[in-house]
Structures are given as structure tokens and as C-alpha cells.
Amino acid sequence: MTALTVTTPRDGTRIAVTDHGGHGRTTLLLHGLAGSARELRPTAEALTDAFRVLSIDQRGHGRSTRRPSDLSRDAFVADVVAVIERVCPGERVALVGQSMGAHTAVLTAVARPDLIRRVIMLEGHVAGSDRSEEAAELGRYFASWPRPFADAAAARAFLGTSALSDAWIADLEPRPDGLHPRFDADVMETVIAAVHEARWAEWDELRVPTTAVFADGGMFTAAQKDELISRRPSTRRIDIAGASHDAHLDAFERWVEILRAELSD
């Protein structure tokens, strides 16, 4: 496993890249909002026997630039393009994204189909949100986190015992005064507000082979899932039973089984 940094020509944002190694065609993993590449490390490690696997901390997250000047969806796409062109030039890669990362993957594939051979979306959608207050509610939630947490036990008491909470706690940054999240609440609010804008036009333009993976306990209704597929019938749909929006964490074995099959196609 090798840590790299790619500085994007668009605005000089530093993107933290992890090259997990492996052999075969390259797969790039994209985490969701308020996450980081760390939570996808088990996924990466499960795939390196058959694929070269990269993961990144998207801008505003993890070890990448924490407060970039540009938080637009275009900027996130430009980051992925910069990483591909720098780390695996001349290759068409597979993009695997969860939630916000799935959104980034779709937009990247539309913008640069010459770089992307397929897209796998976990709990991702392009319909946006019709609740104008939703982004602000998420921002307030992240702002409510104690800064810092005194220790892991204090973080657990506040965040709970879900698989997502485990990932957040594991990713906290140790400092002399305690444990800090690796993101800022206002940045997360701005980022998700852009994700909540409908992108049906881009979905219609998508020409890269795409698989949409949904969890039965995820964040989308049956109607929303059906609409995504009906608007682009060539999309392959797979459902995971007994899983949440974070199925890469709480339905790991099934998630990896799906990935291995879809990436080999």
C-alpha cells in the first residue's frame, strides 16, 4: 500500500491517493459524504488479487485539502480525472462509488468516458432532493459533534454503535487535545447541497456500462430505485438484502461478491 498526493491543476487542491496494489485492470474507489478512503480499505484489500485498486480522499475529506476554494461537482470530477491521468495514464479504469462517491463516479463517466470503462454505484442516485432544508440539517448534525472528542469511548457514546459510527470513529484524527473529525461541517453542507441538485440530463447522457446496487434498508424508496432504472434501462440493478445505506460496511461479504462479478464482466 502506497500513499500518494496529486495536486489538481484546476485549483491546486491536494488529493490524497492510496495505491493498494494488486494486479489487473485498475479500479478506483470513491467514498461517501463525511467519509474517507479509510472506510473502503477492506473493500480494496478484498479485490487486489484480481485488480489494481486505488482509493482517494475526495476534496474536503480525510487527508485531502480540508477547505478547498471550489466545492462544485465539477471540481470533484476534475480531481478524479487528475488522479487517473497522473497515476494510471493511458488506462480506462472502473469507478466504484458509495452515495456521494457514486454521484461523483457518474458525473466523471459522463464528462470523460474515454477514461472510464464501467461504473458501479452503491446507494447512489441522480434525482437530487426536493427538501431544500436537507443539506442544512446535515450541516447542523455534523456541527453538533463535540470538538474534540476526549477519546474513542466519548466518540462512541455520542455517535452510537452502527457500522458507519465505527468507520467515523476509526477515522478521527488524534491531536494532543483529543480526537477530531477529518472534515468541517460547513464544507459538508455545501458539498451535499450540490449533490442534491437533480442530474437527470447527465444520467441520460451516460454511455459507460453501469451497475446500480441498492440496499433494502438504504435511503431510497422503491419508486426512486425504479425510476433510476426506467430512465436508463441498460443499467444493471442489484439489490442487497439485510443492509443499510452503508452496505459496504454492514453487508461486506455480499458487497465484495457483487464487485468481483461486476468488475470482471
XYZ file of C-alpha atoms in Angstrom:
265
model
C 0.000 0.000 0.000
C 1.463 3.325 -1.115
C 0.309 6.832 -0.186
C 0.450 9.439 -2.933
C -0.651 13.044 -3.329
C -1.968 14.502 -6.570
C -2.220 18.288 -6.837
C -5.024 19.193 -9.187
C -4.302 21.684 -11.973
C -7.801 23.136 -11.613
C -7.197 24.925 -8.291
C -4.191 23.355 -6.588
C -6.249 21.147 -4.272
C -4.225 18.262 -2.840
C -5.895 14.886 -3.244
C -4.680 12.025 -1.048
C -4.457 8.796 -3.047
C -3.870 5.285 -1.733
C -2.489 2.725 -4.151
C -3.464 -0.604 -2.600
C -1.507 -2.529 -5.215
C -2.785 -5.602 -6.961
C -2.694 -6.905 -10.494
C -5.017 -6.449 -13.431
C -7.211 -3.587 -14.585
C -7.456 -0.587 -12.268
C -10.443 0.138 -10.037
C -10.792 3.483 -8.249
C -12.904 3.622 -5.074
C -14.838 6.755 -4.060
C -16.237 7.145 -0.527
C -19.398 8.957 0.564
C -20.034 12.252 2.343
C -18.078 12.772 5.576
C -16.113 9.593 4.936
C -12.667 8.851 3.601
C -10.703 6.215 1.743
C -10.021 4.505 5.069
C -13.533 3.034 5.246
C -13.020 1.426 1.828
C -9.705 -0.190 2.747
C -11.289 -3.605 3.450
C -13.030 -3.430 0.063
C -9.742 -2.608 -1.625
C -7.870 -5.402 0.127
C -10.513 -7.923 -0.927
C -10.007 -7.055 -4.600
C -6.249 -6.802 -5.052
C -5.851 -10.445 -6.033
C -7.655 -9.658 -9.297
C -7.397 -5.886 -9.786
C -5.136 -2.966 -9.111
C -7.057 -0.838 -6.620
C -6.787 2.875 -5.884
C -8.811 4.959 -3.456
C -8.883 8.685 -2.791
C -9.983 11.082 -0.109
C -12.285 13.399 -2.034
C -11.711 17.121 -1.588
C -12.784 18.422 1.803
C -12.410 14.948 3.308
C -9.789 12.839 5.033
C -6.221 13.806 4.240
C -7.016 15.843 1.156
C -7.274 19.633 1.250
C -9.795 20.265 4.004
C -11.186 23.623 2.863
C -10.749 23.857 -0.919
C -11.925 27.017 -2.631
C -14.152 25.104 -5.058
C -16.726 22.583 -3.810
C -18.669 22.220 -7.038
C -19.453 18.856 -8.547
C -17.227 19.799 -11.491
C -14.306 20.187 -9.107
C -14.842 16.688 -7.694
C -14.914 15.311 -11.237
C -11.727 17.175 -12.126
C -10.000 15.604 -9.123
C -10.820 12.078 -10.285
C -9.631 12.906 -13.789
C -6.376 14.337 -12.429
C -5.739 11.200 -10.355
C -6.391 8.864 -13.284
C -4.207 10.844 -15.670
C -1.401 11.070 -13.125
C -1.449 7.597 -11.547
C -2.630 5.361 -14.402
C -2.146 7.297 -17.645
C -3.494 5.735 -20.799
C -5.799 3.356 -18.936
C -9.580 3.236 -18.723
C -10.500 2.493 -15.103
C -13.568 1.246 -13.273
C -15.139 3.665 -10.800
C -16.813 2.273 -7.679
C -18.585 4.837 -5.524
C -20.842 4.847 -2.485
C -23.506 7.549 -2.057
C -21.801 10.874 -2.867
C -18.947 8.863 -4.364
C -21.403 7.153 -6.713
C -22.637 10.596 -7.777
C -19.052 11.660 -8.482
C -18.467 8.460 -10.457
C -21.470 9.031 -12.736
C -20.553 12.630 -13.478
C -16.947 11.653 -14.181
C -18.019 8.934 -16.598
C -20.262 11.397 -18.443
C -17.535 14.038 -18.636
C -14.685 11.686 -19.572
C -15.940 8.362 -20.960
C -12.532 7.933 -22.577
C -11.089 7.349 -19.072
C -13.812 5.143 -17.570
C -14.616 1.562 -18.552
C -17.508 0.996 -16.141
C -19.289 2.460 -13.108
C -20.608 0.657 -10.028
C -22.860 2.745 -7.788
C -23.661 1.711 -4.239
C -26.687 3.565 -2.834
C -26.251 6.382 -5.321
C -28.822 8.381 -7.271
C -29.081 11.429 -9.536
C -32.582 12.657 -8.648
C -31.346 15.123 -6.046
C -33.596 16.181 -3.175
C -36.808 18.180 -3.114
C -36.244 19.059 0.553
C -34.416 22.394 0.491
C -33.589 22.122 4.206
C -31.939 18.698 3.983
C -28.382 19.951 3.421
C -28.679 22.420 6.304
C -29.951 19.646 8.588
C -26.888 17.541 7.773
C -24.654 20.539 8.359
C -26.200 21.127 11.780
C -25.765 17.473 12.670
C -22.055 17.487 11.851
C -21.643 20.826 13.649
C -23.168 19.234 16.767
C -20.268 16.796 17.135
C -18.112 17.648 20.161
C -14.762 19.028 19.057
C -12.708 17.312 20.134
C -13.943 14.006 21.466
C -11.951 13.266 24.604
C -11.306 9.693 23.473
C -12.794 6.845 21.456
C -15.242 5.994 24.251
C -16.622 9.529 24.211
C -16.973 9.359 20.435
C -18.791 6.035 20.752
C -21.168 7.439 23.341
C -22.102 10.282 21.004
C -22.044 8.549 17.615
C -23.501 5.188 18.582
C -22.695 1.642 17.570
C -23.563 1.361 13.871
C -21.108 0.240 11.207
C -20.958 3.836 9.984
C -20.167 5.046 13.506
C -17.332 2.521 13.653
C -15.909 3.981 10.425
C -16.215 7.560 11.658
C -14.528 6.738 14.950
C -11.690 4.865 13.243
C -11.089 7.897 11.039
C -10.884 10.521 13.794
C -7.615 12.432 13.854
C -5.642 12.183 17.107
C -4.330 15.524 18.339
C -2.891 16.468 21.739
C -6.299 17.707 22.924
C -8.343 14.741 21.705
C -9.907 13.217 18.592
C -11.088 15.462 15.748
C -13.210 14.695 12.666
C -11.337 14.973 9.371
C -13.918 17.307 7.825
C -15.679 20.590 8.568
C -19.451 20.754 8.950
C -19.962 23.774 6.706
C -17.941 22.147 3.935
C -20.087 19.006 4.169
C -23.251 21.121 3.944
C -22.026 22.863 0.791
C -20.916 19.611 -0.800
C -24.174 17.763 -0.208
C -26.257 20.744 -1.355
C -24.630 20.352 -4.785
C -25.272 16.593 -4.759
C -28.936 17.332 -4.032
C -29.372 19.070 -7.387
C -31.050 16.798 -9.951
C -28.741 15.384 -12.627
C -31.146 13.534 -14.895
C -29.675 15.164 -18.009
C -26.280 13.673 -17.200
C -27.854 10.306 -16.411
C -29.421 10.312 -19.873
C -26.007 11.057 -21.410
C -24.196 8.245 -19.586
C -22.797 5.723 -22.083
C -20.458 3.750 -19.819
C -21.712 0.328 -18.600
C -23.237 0.948 -15.171
C -24.446 -1.156 -12.252
C -26.673 0.329 -9.554
C -26.507 -1.508 -6.228
C -29.203 -0.760 -3.655
C -29.692 -1.916 -0.058
C -33.157 -2.895 1.094
C -32.616 -0.781 4.207
C -30.986 2.091 2.319
C -32.077 5.677 1.838
C -34.052 5.327 -1.405
C -37.692 4.341 -1.836
C -38.812 1.584 -4.185
C -40.180 4.244 -6.543
C -36.870 6.116 -6.587
C -34.947 2.946 -7.364
C -37.363 2.019 -10.134
C -37.181 5.486 -11.670
C -33.401 5.401 -11.905
C -33.523 2.169 -13.897
C -36.575 3.055 -16.013
C -34.874 6.225 -17.215
C -31.825 4.237 -18.295
C -32.901 0.620 -18.879
C -29.395 -0.510 -19.801
C -28.393 -0.040 -16.143
C -27.919 -3.321 -14.303
C -29.618 -3.323 -10.897
C -28.611 -5.471 -7.925
C -30.286 -5.400 -4.508
C -28.649 -6.372 -1.213
C -30.898 -7.788 1.494
C -30.365 -7.003 5.146
C -28.163 -3.973 4.523
C -28.189 -0.233 5.135
C -27.096 2.769 3.073
C -23.589 1.774 4.161
C -23.778 -1.754 2.767
C -20.030 -1.704 2.065
C -19.682 -1.811 5.849
C -22.614 -3.888 7.116
C -23.042 -6.334 4.201
C -19.382 -6.600 3.335
C -19.194 -10.165 2.018
C -22.147 -9.703 -0.349
C -20.781 -6.331 -1.452
C -17.414 -7.821 -2.365
C -19.079 -10.735 -4.131
C -21.013 -8.276 -6.298
C -17.931 -6.203 -7.027
C -15.830 -9.162 -8.088
C -18.510 -10.309 -10.519
C -19.285 -6.869 -11.939
C -15.678 -5.763 -12.312
C -14.816 -8.979 -14.134
C -17.597 -8.522 -16.656
